[in-house]
């Protein structure tokens, strides 16, 4: 992850030099992207490159779009179906990205897996549920922070989620806190086992899970809608909004 982020920055800078001077070529693309980025300013980097995957809209976007790093490029280890740079409608960076400038080019680099917001690379301020903020000092003495996870994917990841979901020791799969547009994050009633279904603690891929938790049921799932399902209400925690069971509703066990 660290390497790939360094790499993307390096390539971005190279791309910029290329854009400015038009004399520098990184390498010849090896083919077309199977799922190219749309609304790029030009198609120079919307191709597959050796060891880098599909770079997408690396020289910027058409008017009305902002050049934004694609989190799936990083979390799928540069799968060529995921362009590195996308052009998304609007002028501001989405959550999990920070505003940056490469010369005159506005861009939104990716904060990193599990990071809700950051102001620069390696400076995460707040992590999503299921991740832990880790601070350390880099070799040059500056403090850096990132969101750590177990790296073990949930056995049944929720659909329509905008981030990775991992298994957490004891408490199982935390599920999806930020869903795609048109979906809301809803507390899953099946996440905690009914008292009759509880077992001894168990182990999944080396991670110990409480016997009160159903690992195949993410703690939060994405449900279609713009309001909470009946029996739930919105709960705001900072920037995060989830649907929780309404206290007065005791009909669901
Ligand atoms: C890349 O993603 C596609 C679509 O999800 C998948 O079919 C393919 O197996 C992936 N390739 C690699 C190398 O992981
Ligand atoms: C980083 O270094 C500073 C100054 O030496 C120190 O105060 C801080 O506690 C260190 N942070 C970590 C996470 O080690």
Tab-separated table of C-alpha atoms and ligand atoms in Angstrom:
chain	number	residue	atom	x	y	z
A	1	UNK	CA	0.000	0.000	0.000
A	2	UNK	CA	2.744	2.426	0.941
A	3	UNK	CA	4.665	1.580	-2.192
A	4	UNK	CA	1.665	1.858	-4.448
A	5	UNK	CA	0.784	5.237	-3.053
A	6	UNK	CA	4.337	6.491	-3.551
A	7	UNK	CA	4.149	5.065	-7.006
A	8	UNK	CA	0.918	6.792	-7.889
A	9	UNK	CA	2.301	10.109	-6.731
A	10	UNK	CA	5.489	9.561	-8.707
A	11	UNK	CA	3.532	8.678	-11.804
A	12	UNK	CA	1.256	11.643	-11.307
A	13	UNK	CA	4.274	13.930	-11.167
A	14	UNK	CA	5.774	12.261	-14.212
A	15	UNK	CA	2.482	12.656	-16.002
A	16	UNK	CA	2.500	16.277	-15.127
A	17	UNK	CA	6.007	16.778	-16.422
A	18	UNK	CA	4.842	15.017	-19.541
A	19	UNK	CA	1.852	17.311	-19.817
A	20	UNK	CA	4.024	20.392	-19.373
A	21	UNK	CA	6.929	19.535	-21.607
A	22	UNK	CA	5.468	16.913	-23.885
A	23	UNK	CA	8.933	15.390	-24.130
A	24	UNK	CA	8.800	12.684	-21.494
A	25	UNK	CA	7.124	9.313	-21.944
A	26	UNK	CA	6.841	6.845	-19.059
A	27	UNK	CA	6.374	3.744	-21.145
A	28	UNK	CA	4.331	2.478	-24.007
A	29	UNK	CA	0.922	1.220	-22.961
A	30	UNK	CA	0.469	-2.516	-23.323
A	31	UNK	CA	-3.220	-2.302	-24.214
A	32	UNK	CA	-6.591	-0.699	-23.727
A	33	UNK	CA	-8.293	-0.570	-20.345
A	34	UNK	CA	-11.160	-3.111	-20.272
A	35	UNK	CA	-13.233	-0.567	-18.353
A	36	UNK	CA	-11.729	2.833	-19.271
A	37	UNK	CA	-12.365	5.946	-17.192
A	38	UNK	CA	-14.846	8.391	-18.717
A	39	UNK	CA	-14.722	12.178	-19.165
A	40	UNK	CA	-10.909	12.372	-19.232
A	41	UNK	CA	-9.370	15.508	-20.700
A	42	UNK	CA	-7.457	13.216	-23.032
A	43	UNK	CA	-6.825	9.495	-23.420
A	44	UNK	CA	-3.021	9.483	-23.010
A	45	UNK	CA	-3.028	7.456	-19.788
A	46	UNK	CA	-6.412	5.797	-20.138
A	47	UNK	CA	-4.515	2.633	-21.117
A	48	UNK	CA	-2.903	-0.318	-19.380
A	49	UNK	CA	0.776	0.105	-18.433
A	50	UNK	CA	3.168	-2.583	-17.227
A	51	UNK	CA	3.025	-3.049	-13.432
A	52	UNK	CA	0.757	-0.011	-13.064
A	53	UNK	CA	-2.536	-1.220	-14.455
A	54	UNK	CA	-5.001	1.171	-16.092
A	55	UNK	CA	-4.026	4.737	-15.158
A	56	UNK	CA	-7.260	6.383	-16.317
A	57	UNK	CA	-7.706	10.166	-16.376
A	58	UNK	CA	-4.243	11.119	-15.225
A	59	UNK	CA	-4.016	14.393	-17.128
A	60	UNK	CA	-7.234	15.799	-15.726
A	61	UNK	CA	-10.901	15.940	-16.601
A	62	UNK	CA	-13.390	17.687	-18.825
A	63	UNK	CA	-15.003	20.809	-17.353
A	64	UNK	CA	-17.434	20.027	-14.541
A	65	UNK	CA	-15.521	16.911	-13.406
A	66	UNK	CA	-12.764	16.469	-10.852
A	67	UNK	CA	-9.845	14.057	-11.131
A	68	UNK	CA	-10.302	11.575	-8.290
A	69	UNK	CA	-8.327	8.502	-7.274
A	70	UNK	CA	-10.337	5.278	-7.530
A	71	UNK	CA	-10.157	3.437	-4.190
A	72	UNK	CA	-10.784	0.108	-5.896
A	73	UNK	CA	-7.565	0.508	-7.895
A	74	UNK	CA	-5.696	0.350	-4.580
A	75	UNK	CA	-7.803	-2.250	-2.820
A	76	UNK	CA	-7.753	-4.644	-5.804
A	77	UNK	CA	-3.988	-4.258	-6.213
A	78	UNK	CA	-4.229	-2.448	-9.575
A	79	UNK	CA	-6.710	-4.789	-11.219
A	80	UNK	CA	-6.866	-3.421	-14.790
A	81	UNK	CA	-10.678	-3.281	-14.600
A	82	UNK	CA	-10.270	-0.373	-12.124
A	83	UNK	CA	-8.686	2.802	-13.615
A	84	UNK	CA	-6.475	4.619	-11.128
A	85	UNK	CA	-7.877	8.089	-11.847
A	86	UNK	CA	-11.556	8.752	-12.468
A	87	UNK	CA	-13.378	11.935	-13.421
A	88	UNK	CA	-16.352	12.403	-11.155
A	89	UNK	CA	-18.956	15.163	-11.519
A	90	UNK	CA	-18.436	18.198	-9.290
A	91	UNK	CA	-15.668	20.433	-8.049
A	92	UNK	CA	-14.977	19.049	-4.576
A	93	UNK	CA	-13.295	15.867	-3.398
A	94	UNK	CA	-15.493	13.047	-2.123
A	95	UNK	CA	-15.024	11.545	1.352
A	96	UNK	CA	-11.804	9.566	1.800
A	97	UNK	CA	-9.897	11.871	-0.592
A	98	UNK	CA	-8.084	15.163	-0.056
A	99	UNK	CA	-7.814	18.211	-2.320
A	100	UNK	CA	-4.449	18.513	-3.985
A	101	UNK	CA	-2.863	20.485	-6.811
A	102	UNK	CA	-0.412	19.248	-9.400
A	103	UNK	CA	0.548	22.531	-10.996
A	104	UNK	CA	-2.774	23.954	-12.104
A	105	UNK	CA	-4.473	20.561	-12.091
A	106	UNK	CA	-6.958	19.943	-9.275
A	107	UNK	CA	-6.956	16.371	-8.059
A	108	UNK	CA	-8.293	14.273	-5.206
A	109	UNK	CA	-5.751	11.638	-4.137
A	110	UNK	CA	-6.967	8.734	-1.991
A	111	UNK	CA	-6.488	8.906	1.781
A	112	UNK	CA	-6.020	5.131	2.034
A	113	UNK	CA	-8.101	2.095	2.900
A	114	UNK	CA	-10.470	2.741	5.807
A	115	UNK	CA	-9.698	6.460	6.130
A	116	UNK	CA	-12.720	8.749	6.361
A	117	UNK	CA	-10.797	11.983	5.979
A	118	UNK	CA	-7.237	13.221	5.711
A	119	UNK	CA	-5.360	16.358	4.696
A	120	UNK	CA	-2.467	14.664	2.926
A	121	UNK	CA	-0.873	11.276	2.250
A	122	UNK	CA	-0.214	9.280	5.443
A	123	UNK	CA	-2.164	11.761	7.566
A	124	UNK	CA	-5.472	10.135	8.302
A	125	UNK	CA	-7.644	11.977	10.809
A	126	UNK	CA	-10.470	9.480	11.296
A	127	UNK	CA	-10.995	5.835	10.399
A	128	UNK	CA	-14.137	3.939	9.482
A	129	UNK	CA	-15.635	1.314	11.760
A	130	UNK	CA	-13.471	-1.804	11.587
A	131	UNK	CA	-10.191	0.127	11.240
A	132	UNK	CA	-7.824	1.503	13.865
A	133	UNK	CA	-5.940	4.793	13.563
A	134	UNK	CA	-2.222	4.033	13.841
A	135	UNK	CA	0.251	6.852	14.402
A	136	UNK	CA	3.967	6.505	13.922
A	137	UNK	CA	6.991	8.636	13.204
A	138	UNK	CA	8.517	8.319	9.766
A	139	UNK	CA	12.275	8.281	9.287
A	140	UNK	CA	12.353	12.045	8.646
A	141	UNK	CA	10.657	12.633	12.021
A	142	UNK	CA	7.214	13.661	10.799
A	143	UNK	CA	4.230	11.976	12.377
A	144	UNK	CA	2.229	9.818	10.012
A	145	UNK	CA	-1.064	8.038	10.541
A	146	UNK	CA	-3.045	5.442	8.669
A	147	UNK	CA	-5.991	3.110	9.284
A	148	UNK	CA	-5.031	-0.451	10.085
A	149	UNK	CA	-7.229	-3.501	9.623
A	150	UNK	CA	-6.797	-7.243	10.003
A	151	UNK	CA	-6.709	-7.452	6.184
A	152	UNK	CA	-9.066	-10.463	6.383
A	153	UNK	CA	-12.069	-9.746	4.156
A	154	UNK	CA	-15.519	-10.447	5.578
A	155	UNK	CA	-16.791	-13.848	4.358
A	156	UNK	CA	-20.036	-12.231	3.133
A	157	UNK	CA	-19.207	-8.620	2.265
A	158	UNK	CA	-22.225	-6.300	1.958
A	159	UNK	CA	-23.181	-5.133	-1.550
A	160	UNK	CA	-23.313	-1.436	-2.542
A	161	UNK	CA	-20.535	-0.481	-0.129
A	162	UNK	CA	-18.043	2.314	-0.873
A	163	UNK	CA	-15.175	0.853	1.143
A	164	UNK	CA	-13.465	-2.410	2.114
A	165	UNK	CA	-14.944	-4.439	4.940
A	166	UNK	CA	-12.770	-6.608	7.140
A	167	UNK	CA	-13.147	-9.038	9.991
A	168	UNK	CA	-12.249	-7.578	13.394
A	169	UNK	CA	-11.044	-9.726	16.302
A	170	UNK	CA	-13.871	-10.672	18.695
A	171	UNK	CA	-16.517	-8.423	17.085
A	172	UNK	CA	-16.565	-9.991	13.602
A	173	UNK	CA	-17.473	-8.254	10.335
A	174	UNK	CA	-18.225	-4.570	10.973
A	175	UNK	CA	-19.821	-4.144	7.566
A	176	UNK	CA	-20.606	-1.053	5.575
A	177	UNK	CA	-20.796	2.428	7.075
A	178	UNK	CA	-20.789	4.359	3.789
A	179	UNK	CA	-23.091	2.945	1.121
A	180	UNK	CA	-23.540	3.859	-2.530
A	181	UNK	CA	-25.890	6.736	-3.327
A	182	UNK	CA	-29.487	5.570	-2.940
A	183	UNK	CA	-28.643	3.156	-0.111
A	184	UNK	CA	-28.486	3.630	3.656
A	185	UNK	CA	-26.285	1.855	6.199
A	186	UNK	CA	-28.552	-0.210	8.451
A	187	UNK	CA	-27.693	-2.096	11.658
A	188	UNK	CA	-28.157	-5.783	10.882
A	189	UNK	CA	-30.325	-7.580	13.429
A	190	UNK	CA	-28.719	-10.921	12.601
A	191	UNK	CA	-25.226	-9.713	13.521
A	192	UNK	CA	-25.676	-10.681	17.183
A	193	UNK	CA	-26.737	-14.289	17.591
A	194	UNK	CA	-29.929	-15.021	19.468
A	195	UNK	CA	-29.126	-16.467	22.881
A	196	UNK	CA	-30.245	-19.903	21.689
A	197	UNK	CA	-27.703	-19.816	18.800
A	198	UNK	CA	-24.630	-18.755	20.758
A	199	UNK	CA	-21.573	-21.003	20.602
A	200	UNK	CA	-18.114	-21.066	22.087
A	201	UNK	CA	-15.732	-18.498	20.613
A	202	UNK	CA	-14.473	-19.592	17.187
A	203	UNK	CA	-11.610	-18.829	14.818
A	204	UNK	CA	-11.834	-17.511	11.247
A	205	UNK	CA	-8.599	-17.272	9.239
A	206	UNK	CA	-6.610	-16.958	12.441
A	207	UNK	CA	-8.928	-14.372	14.013
A	208	UNK	CA	-10.837	-15.229	17.177
A	209	UNK	CA	-14.539	-14.319	17.080
A	210	UNK	CA	-16.990	-14.200	19.957
A	211	UNK	CA	-19.615	-16.970	19.919
A	212	UNK	CA	-22.251	-14.242	20.328
A	213	UNK	CA	-21.471	-12.835	16.846
A	214	UNK	CA	-22.570	-14.242	13.476
A	215	UNK	CA	-19.558	-13.639	11.244
A	216	UNK	CA	-21.562	-14.161	8.010
A	217	UNK	CA	-23.812	-11.256	8.972
A	218	UNK	CA	-22.072	-7.854	8.693
A	219	UNK	CA	-22.859	-5.480	11.550
A	220	UNK	CA	-24.071	-2.881	9.014
A	221	UNK	CA	-25.461	-3.613	5.564
A	222	UNK	CA	-26.621	-1.318	2.754
A	223	UNK	CA	-30.357	-1.167	2.184
A	224	UNK	CA	-31.936	0.625	-0.773
A	225	UNK	CA	-33.660	3.878	0.149
A	226	UNK	CA	-32.996	7.392	1.355
A	227	UNK	CA	-34.692	6.972	4.728
A	228	UNK	CA	-34.330	4.233	7.345
A	229	UNK	CA	-36.519	1.131	7.067
A	230	UNK	CA	-39.540	0.979	9.353
A	231	UNK	CA	-38.525	0.397	12.979
A	232	UNK	CA	-35.167	2.174	12.522
A	233	UNK	CA	-34.072	5.784	12.858
A	234	UNK	CA	-31.041	7.769	11.736
A	235	UNK	CA	-28.181	8.121	14.211
A	236	UNK	CA	-25.441	10.676	13.412
A	237	UNK	CA	-21.894	10.119	14.664
A	238	UNK	CA	-19.854	12.999	13.316
A	239	UNK	CA	-20.010	12.681	9.535
A	240	UNK	CA	-21.346	9.140	9.676
A	241	UNK	CA	-25.035	8.339	9.541
A	242	UNK	CA	-26.486	4.891	10.174
A	243	UNK	CA	-29.939	3.456	10.754
A	244	UNK	CA	-30.298	1.937	14.223
A	245	UNK	CA	-33.188	0.025	15.732
A	246	UNK	CA	-35.627	2.439	17.337
A	247	UNK	CA	-35.582	1.989	21.113
A	248	UNK	CA	-39.331	1.594	21.401
A	249	UNK	CA	-39.437	-1.153	18.800
A	250	UNK	CA	-39.035	-4.425	20.697
A	251	UNK	CA	-40.858	-6.563	18.146
A	252	UNK	CA	-37.668	-7.890	16.558
A	253	UNK	CA	-35.566	-10.163	18.699
B	1	LIG	C1	-10.037	-8.212	-11.875
B	1	LIG	O1	-11.405	-7.941	-11.643
B	1	LIG	C2	-12.270	-8.698	-12.486
B	1	LIG	C3	-13.686	-8.178	-12.294
B	1	LIG	O2	-14.017	-8.079	-10.935
B	1	LIG	C4	-12.116	-10.175	-12.144
B	1	LIG	O3	-12.962	-10.962	-12.975
B	1	LIG	C5	-10.655	-10.570	-12.384
B	1	LIG	O4	-10.465	-11.906	-11.991
B	1	LIG	C6	-9.708	-9.665	-11.613
B	1	LIG	N1	-8.341	-9.944	-12.025
B	1	LIG	C7	-7.369	-10.191	-11.168
B	1	LIG	C8	-6.018	-10.406	-11.744
B	1	LIG	O5	-7.551	-10.216	-9.962
B	2	LIG	C1	6.829	11.277	17.259
B	2	LIG	O1	7.894	12.103	17.693
B	2	LIG	C2	7.496	13.171	18.547
B	2	LIG	C3	8.702	14.060	18.835
B	2	LIG	O2	9.817	13.298	19.159
B	2	LIG	C4	6.882	12.591	19.826
B	2	LIG	O3	6.448	13.628	20.676
B	2	LIG	C5	5.705	11.728	19.438
B	2	LIG	O4	5.173	11.100	20.595
B	2	LIG	C6	6.112	10.653	18.445
B	2	LIG	N1	4.912	9.961	17.997
B	2	LIG	C7	4.816	8.623	17.918
B	2	LIG	C8	3.516	8.096	17.461
B	2	LIG	O5	5.726	7.879	18.212
